Amino acid sequence: MKTITILGATGSIGTSTLDLVEREPDRFEVVALTANSDVAGLSAAARRTGAKFAAIGDAALLGELRAALAGTGTEAGAGEGAVAEAASMGADWTMAAIVGAAGLRPTMRALEGGGTVALANKESLVCAGAVMTQAARRHGATLLPVDSEHNAIFQCYDHDAPERISRVILTASGGPFRTWTTEEMRSVPPERAVQHPNWSMGAKISIDSATLMNKGLELIEAHHLFPIGAERFEVLVHPQSVVHSMVEYVDGSVLAQLGTPDMRTPIAHTLAWPDRMETPCARLDLAKVGRLDFEAPDLGRFPALGLALAALKAGGARPAVLNAANEVAVAAFLGKRLGFLDIAAIVQEVLDDIDPPAPESLDDVFTVDALARAAAARRMERLAA
Ligand code: NAD
Ligand code: MG
């Protein structure tokens, strides 16, 4: 039996993970589940899986969660501390699928437990890459990438001799506005921007996919997972989302991982690793797909990608500043307080505005995060004035 904890169990990645775990009750035993505010979703998942502990991020919801779990053997907890406690219960395998910087501390707690951490929360590596990977080494934890590109690279990578690799190519769908002009993007509402052509995902990552900031965050994430030098990473737009990424070797061989766009495939890879498990995912039918297209990304229409590339090259606190400003701007866009093009503009302005020293601990990362959020809020006030 493998013991399982899912951080962010009610989200897109969390529910896909539950779907797989619940298919094999003889193989997986659920220890803890967490959510931010969805008491109904969390308690239903805890009842179905017989989880030992369920934690809700919003401390005010403790009573409601307790009532929803009455008569079950599941203990209820609430607040940031309870989410961290869920991450610290020593599961063999933890899915880190909280969205945004809110996922950093729980992910760190899971790494400190020394088990396997399946990482979907890319913001953990973007904001605190060195701190996280050092902690994983120190505690003997295994970090397995869930993000489809990174999972593809992991499967194609020569882990024993990475010097044989000359290039890593991350594919990008191009998002819903791949063929749109800047003018057409200017007034697009959030309901349209969250409609991704290939993947069904949470709202924040869907907006990041539309601005291509997601690919920028993924470049930074990849650089921490596969430390062969930032200059070896490239982005290639591939609208069908069939080739999930590629690794090129010094002899010119290119290995790719392919599949239908269903996150349950990479999640299953990390869940069963180093073994494999069955999934209900649709099988790839290349005759039906017919053709695979590729094109270079357009940094002119999608400036967020360029900002992330610059932050990756500069290093230090720049990626954490980029991430925090982006989180604030995306939330404002989703709340209809900001236009689509303003997202990258705000991130650019915050990067111009502040340049804090490189963080050396998770506390330092949160200091940078708070500074950048405050700077983004100031910018938005000025925009609104
Ligand atoms: P989502 O919005 O669907 O779910 C987020 C989960 O985090 C929910 O369970 C929510 O309750 C929880 N959460 C949110 N804020 C919280 C807080 N402050 N404290 C505690 N819990 C909180 O998001 P998602 O699409 O499942 O994405 C999760 C992570 O995985 C993100 O970092 C995203 O970039 C990454 N990811 C997602 C996909 C995908 O296909 N959805 C693919 C690759 C990577
Ligand atoms: Mg991805």
Short mmCIF file of N, CA and C and ligand atoms in Angstrom, two decimals, residues 8-14 34-37 57 83 97-100 102 120-123 147-148 200-203 205 263, ligand 1:
data_model
loop_
_atom_site.label_atom_id
_atom_site.label_comp_id
_atom_site.label_asym_id
_atom_site.label_seq_id
_atom_site.Cartn_x
_atom_site.Cartn_y
_atom_site.Cartn_z
N GLY A 8 -4.56 20.50 -2.17
CA GLY A 8 -5.32 21.10 -3.28
C GLY A 8 -6.20 20.04 -3.92
N ALA A 9 -6.88 19.25 -3.08
CA ALA A 9 -7.61 18.07 -3.56
C ALA A 9 -8.87 18.42 -4.34
N THR A 10 -9.37 19.66 -4.21
CA THR A 10 -10.62 20.02 -4.88
C THR A 10 -10.40 20.72 -6.22
N GLY A 11 -9.15 20.95 -6.58
CA GLY A 11 -8.85 21.65 -7.84
C GLY A 11 -8.82 20.71 -9.02
N SER A 12 -8.42 21.26 -10.16
CA SER A 12 -8.37 20.49 -11.40
C SER A 12 -7.38 19.32 -11.27
N ILE A 13 -6.16 19.59 -10.81
CA ILE A 13 -5.17 18.52 -10.64
C ILE A 13 -5.59 17.60 -9.48
N GLY A 14 -6.09 18.19 -8.41
CA GLY A 14 -6.50 17.39 -7.24
C GLY A 14 -7.58 16.38 -7.59
N THR A 34 -6.51 18.33 1.39
CA THR A 34 -6.72 19.74 1.75
C THR A 34 -7.43 20.48 0.64
N ALA A 35 -8.08 21.60 1.04
CA ALA A 35 -8.71 22.52 0.09
C ALA A 35 -8.68 23.90 0.71
N ASN A 36 -9.06 24.91 -0.06
CA ASN A 36 -9.06 26.27 0.49
C ASN A 36 -10.40 26.63 1.11
N SER A 37 -11.51 26.44 0.35
CA SER A 37 -12.82 26.86 0.86
C SER A 37 -13.96 25.92 0.46
N GLY A 57 -8.33 25.46 4.22
CA GLY A 57 -7.46 26.63 4.42
C GLY A 57 -8.13 27.77 5.17
N VAL A 83 -3.38 22.99 7.11
CA VAL A 83 -2.93 22.57 5.77
C VAL A 83 -1.47 22.09 5.86
N ALA A 97 -0.61 20.34 -5.21
CA ALA A 97 -1.44 20.93 -6.27
C ALA A 97 -2.26 22.11 -5.77
N ILE A 98 -1.71 22.85 -4.80
CA ILE A 98 -2.30 24.14 -4.43
C ILE A 98 -1.85 25.12 -5.50
N VAL A 99 -2.69 26.10 -5.83
CA VAL A 99 -2.29 27.06 -6.86
C VAL A 99 -1.61 28.27 -6.24
N GLY A 100 -0.54 28.72 -6.88
CA GLY A 100 0.12 29.96 -6.48
C GLY A 100 1.09 29.82 -5.33
N ALA A 102 0.70 30.34 -2.37
CA ALA A 102 0.08 29.70 -1.20
C ALA A 102 0.53 28.24 -1.06
N ALA A 120 2.90 19.73 -8.85
CA ALA A 120 2.14 20.47 -9.86
C ALA A 120 2.31 21.97 -9.62
N ASN A 121 2.42 22.35 -8.35
CA ASN A 121 2.57 23.76 -7.94
C ASN A 121 3.90 24.32 -8.45
N LYS A 122 3.90 24.74 -9.73
CA LYS A 122 5.14 25.24 -10.34
C LYS A 122 5.67 26.46 -9.63
N GLU A 123 4.75 27.24 -9.00
CA GLU A 123 5.17 28.46 -8.31
C GLU A 123 6.20 28.16 -7.21
N ASP A 147 3.73 18.71 -14.06
CA ASP A 147 3.49 19.59 -15.21
C ASP A 147 3.81 18.77 -16.46
N SER A 148 2.91 18.79 -17.46
CA SER A 148 3.03 17.84 -18.56
C SER A 148 4.36 17.96 -19.30
N SER A 200 -8.27 21.34 -19.85
CA SER A 200 -9.22 21.88 -18.88
C SER A 200 -8.46 22.07 -17.58
N MET A 201 -8.34 23.32 -17.10
CA MET A 201 -7.46 23.63 -15.96
C MET A 201 -8.11 24.67 -15.06
N GLY A 202 -7.50 24.93 -13.90
CA GLY A 202 -7.96 25.99 -13.02
C GLY A 202 -7.84 27.35 -13.70
N ALA A 203 -8.54 28.35 -13.12
CA ALA A 203 -8.62 29.68 -13.75
C ALA A 203 -7.26 30.35 -13.87
N ILE A 205 -4.05 29.22 -13.97
CA ILE A 205 -3.14 28.68 -14.99
C ILE A 205 -3.73 28.86 -16.40
N MET A 263 -4.27 15.38 -18.07
CA MET A 263 -3.28 15.45 -17.00
C MET A 263 -3.19 14.15 -16.20
P1 NAD B 1 -7.27 24.94 -9.25
O1 NAD B 1 -7.56 26.38 -9.08
O2 NAD B 1 -8.21 24.11 -10.03
O3 NAD B 1 -7.11 24.26 -7.80
C1 NAD B 1 -6.32 24.83 -6.80
C2 NAD B 1 -6.39 24.05 -5.50
O4 NAD B 1 -5.65 24.78 -4.50
C3 NAD B 1 -7.81 23.91 -4.94
O5 NAD B 1 -7.94 22.67 -4.29
C4 NAD B 1 -7.89 25.03 -3.90
O6 NAD B 1 -8.80 24.74 -2.86
C5 NAD B 1 -6.48 25.08 -3.39
N1 NAD B 1 -6.08 26.40 -2.88
C6 NAD B 1 -6.17 27.58 -3.55
N2 NAD B 1 -5.71 28.59 -2.78
C7 NAD B 1 -5.34 28.04 -1.60
C8 NAD B 1 -4.81 28.58 -0.39
N3 NAD B 1 -4.61 29.89 -0.23
N4 NAD B 1 -4.53 27.71 0.62
C9 NAD B 1 -4.76 26.38 0.48
N5 NAD B 1 -5.26 25.83 -0.65
C10 NAD B 1 -5.56 26.64 -1.67
O7 NAD B 1 -5.79 24.85 -9.85
P2 NAD B 1 -5.16 23.70 -10.76
O8 NAD B 1 -5.43 23.99 -12.19
O9 NAD B 1 -5.50 22.35 -10.21
O10 NAD B 1 -3.60 24.00 -10.56
C11 NAD B 1 -2.91 23.65 -9.36
C12 NAD B 1 -1.42 23.82 -9.59
O11 NAD B 1 -1.00 22.90 -10.58
C13 NAD B 1 -1.03 25.21 -10.11
O12 NAD B 1 0.20 25.59 -9.55
C14 NAD B 1 -0.89 25.01 -11.61
O13 NAD B 1 0.02 25.90 -12.20
C15 NAD B 1 -0.37 23.58 -11.66
N6 NAD B 1 -0.68 22.87 -12.92
C16 NAD B 1 -1.96 22.65 -13.29
C17 NAD B 1 -2.26 22.00 -14.47
C18 NAD B 1 -3.68 21.70 -14.89
O14 NAD B 1 -3.89 21.04 -15.90
N7 NAD B 1 -4.69 22.15 -14.16
C19 NAD B 1 -1.21 21.57 -15.31
C20 NAD B 1 0.10 21.80 -14.90
C21 NAD B 1 0.36 22.46 -13.69
#
